[in-house]
Every structure is written in C-alpha cells, then in structure tokens.
Amino acid sequence: MTLTLTVPPRTDADRLTGLPVAIIGAGPVGLAAAAHLLEQGLDVVVYEAGPTVGTSVRAWGHTRLFSPWQYVIDPAAQRLLEATGWEAPRASSLPTGQDLIDTYLAPLAATPQLAPVIQYGTRVEAVSRQGMDRTRSTGRADTPFLLRLHTADGVTDVTARAVVDTSGTYTSPNPLTAAGLAPAADLGDRVVHALPDVLGADRARFAGRRVLVVGAGHSAANTLIKLAALAKDTPGTDVLWAIRNPGTARLGADAADGLAARGQLGSTVHGLVESGQVQQIASYEIDDVRPDGDQVTVTGRRAGEPFAVTVDVIVNATGFRPDLGMLREIRLGLDDIVEAPRALAPLIDPNLHSCGSVPPHGVAELAHPEPNFFIAGMKSYGRAPTFLLLTGYEQVRSIAAELAGDHAAARLVELVLPETGVCSTDLGGSSCCTTPSSAESATTAAPSVDVTAPEPASCCAAPEPTSTTDSSSCCAN
C-alpha cells in the first residue's frame, strides 16, 4: 500500500506574508507600539484582555501623575490624534490616570487607524510557533507565531509575523514576604493592591482602622500620604509603614528632582514620619502573614530579632514582577536575577545601579533568542523598579523600525531624561517608576545609544501641591 501526500510543499519564505504584528495589551505602550508600526507601514492587531483601553490604568485612575502631559504622550500616537483634530492638553498640567484615559488613550484607540485593529475582551493565554514548540529550530524564524486567545466565545488560535508583549506587570504584584513567596494562608480582602482609592471609593475600608503599608517606593508613599489625610478626619485610623531596609533611598526627603512634584512626594512622606502621623517599621523582613480573627498578624524579623504586628488591613506596595506563564514555548533570554532581557538587566539591576544610572535603550537590549519576539514597556524591566513610560515609547519606536527593516534607526536610540536627586546604590524595596539622571545616562550608555540633552520625562505620579495629596508611581503599559 502506498500513501500519497497531497499537502503542497511548504515555502517558508511566504508563510509570514500578510500576517500582522501582534501586540499584547492596549495600554499606553501597547497603543504607542501600534502607532509606530502603522507609521512604518506594517499591519498590526492589538489584543486587550480588558473590556476597554487602559484597563490597568483605570485601576489607579484616581491617582495624579507627577509628570506633566508633555511627557506622557507618545509622538507617533500624537500624530495620529492630531490628524483627527485632537488638541493636546496644557503641556504643564498633571493628569490623573483617568485623565490619561479620557483625554489621550480613549481618543487614540478611537482613531480610524487603531479602532479596527484592537480586540477587547481577548486574553492571550499562550504564545508559540505554528507547529513548533520551543525545542524545534529548523526554519523557526520563518514560521508564524501562534497565539492562543480566550474570549467570551471560547478559545481560538491565530497567527502573527511578530509579537510585542506590552501586557505589563500591574496584575502580578510581588508577594509580601521577604522570601518572595505568597503567605501560606488565604487573606481575602485583608490585603489590598497598591494604590487604593483611600479618600474615595475605598475610604470605608480604611477609615478608623489600623493599616499597614508595605513597600519603600512611590506607590507606598502615595498611599501613606492619603492615609495620613484620612486619619486627620477619622479618629482611630492608625498608619504603619513597613520597609525591608533601614531607610528609603528612593524617597529622598530633600531630593533635587527634575520633576518638582516627585521630589515633594519624598519630602511629604518623611515629614509624616517625623511628625508621628506615620509609624515607620524599618529593617523589617516579613516571613508570614496569617488571619487573626478579623485582623491579620504579620510575623518576621526586625533587625534580626523576632517581630510581629497585628493590623486590620495591609496595602501591598512591594512592586511587581512579570507573569511569564503564557511565554513557556517562546525562547526567552532573561536575566536570572531581575527577569529582564539579558542585555538590559545589567543596566537596571537595583543591586548594581542606582535608579539614576539607567541609560535609554532599544531593540539591541530587548532582543531574545526568539526572532521577532519582544517584551516592551513595564514588563521588559522584569522585577527592576526603574521603568519610565517615556522609555517604553522609545522601546517600541526602536522595535517598529527593526521590524520594518530599518536596522540603523532601530539602534539609534534617542531619549530625553530628567535630573533626579532621589537615588543611591543598594536600594532594596520596590517601586514601579523612577527616573534616571540624563547626565549619568550620557556617560554610561551602550555604544548604540545616542542620548540627547536633559529634560524632565517620566510616567510616575506624585502629590498635588495641596495638603491632601493624590499621587502615584505606577506606570501603565
């Protein structure tokens, strides 16, 4: 018996023709990626797990950025918007997260170019190569990517010529324990995510209660400031602040910051500690958190000695880590420590650098062993605490140029960065946003990096110049 194969010969060079670049996530960096790719004449499709644009941003929409509008709008995205008659908001004003959505992200997603390519309610469950797991090499670069999508209608597989993962890290916070493991017990709503709306929708959860904020970055400081304001109005509200190290290097009390509002954030929170409105528990390494009736008891070591504290609610502001589960079949080249691309990791590892020493970077530092696969935005920084929204915009500009075949432009990385006075080495703790000194960047940049003159640029948030501050450090993707 003879078996005749009727499948036509496979011409690998043609398998990618006509396929789009798939972008995972419709946050600021994901939409910027789409705008840059469209400018390069490439087809794109954007998969957003949430029901609308900027789902993670909406979670902290009540929070005000400490970067003005002029530093949170991507240039390619702005060109798309201006073609519709859109007018940019006042450059020097500070938007909230909700402002960012209403004034920028939502109109951008509604442009004629982007609206048809964004698929909402579509979660990417896995990324692979069509007919190839991670172990197969022959013809890999010419084989389409395969993305498994989950929607309300079920599960389906689609193909793409390249993939840019901008899904962010906001939904995968670091655990509370110093060991990096989740507490053994189910804590339910006794633990809340970073940046709760303390003075608004979440007020009842904190008013008149004993609250412990864990974390040493800007997200923690933002919450502490609002909790202190709540305590003035609501007797019985006690505010405690647990940090792993002896001090908070990133929150300099008198930092000469290029973004004044960000510098004010550190000064304000240190003033609250000095006045006794916030009780700081320094050098505290948490080992476990367990329910204790209606409360929770946090156990660990403070300066090496056993220490425990019982509170009503905990705010987990310990930073974030990437969720890599959907990328198991992709050949990733990640650093063992911070889980960022290997070429990028030495530039951002907080064990080696202050947050003032991170140079701008692009496709050369973001490359993985998997051809035409990139992680951009906050997720590209893995567990490192130094990501900037404007950095994400430059990342995707570089990636778009690379995918369009303009390799020289992809490696000519230009980024304008502000001065900051809040950083030092051996930081510890965590924060999702800080800003490097452009002066340092100019001297430490890789050979492929071209750094321009310093100006303020960051996505991080900070207090309004009022007694009741509303601030954040969370950078969305």
Short mmCIF file of C-alpha atoms in Angstrom, two decimals, residues 187 189-190 209-210 290-297 310-313:
data_model
loop_
_atom_site.label_atom_id
_atom_site.label_comp_id
_atom_site.label_asym_id
_atom_site.label_seq_id
_atom_site.Cartn_x
_atom_site.Cartn_y
_atom_site.Cartn_z
CA LEU A 187 -6.01 36.51 53.47
CA ASP A 189 -9.74 41.23 51.40
CA ARG A 190 -7.43 41.87 54.34
CA ARG A 209 -8.77 51.04 61.10
CA ARG A 210 -5.15 50.08 61.70
CA ARG A 290 -1.89 34.99 58.80
CA PRO A 291 -5.52 35.76 59.64
CA ASP A 292 -6.09 36.67 63.29
CA GLY A 293 -9.83 36.88 63.81
CA ASP A 294 -10.99 39.86 61.77
CA GLN A 295 -7.40 41.12 61.62
CA VAL A 296 -4.08 39.83 60.29
CA THR A 297 -0.83 39.26 62.12
CA THR A 310 -1.36 42.94 64.11
CA VAL A 311 -3.41 45.18 61.83
CA ASP A 312 -6.83 45.39 60.20
CA VAL A 313 -5.71 45.72 56.58
#
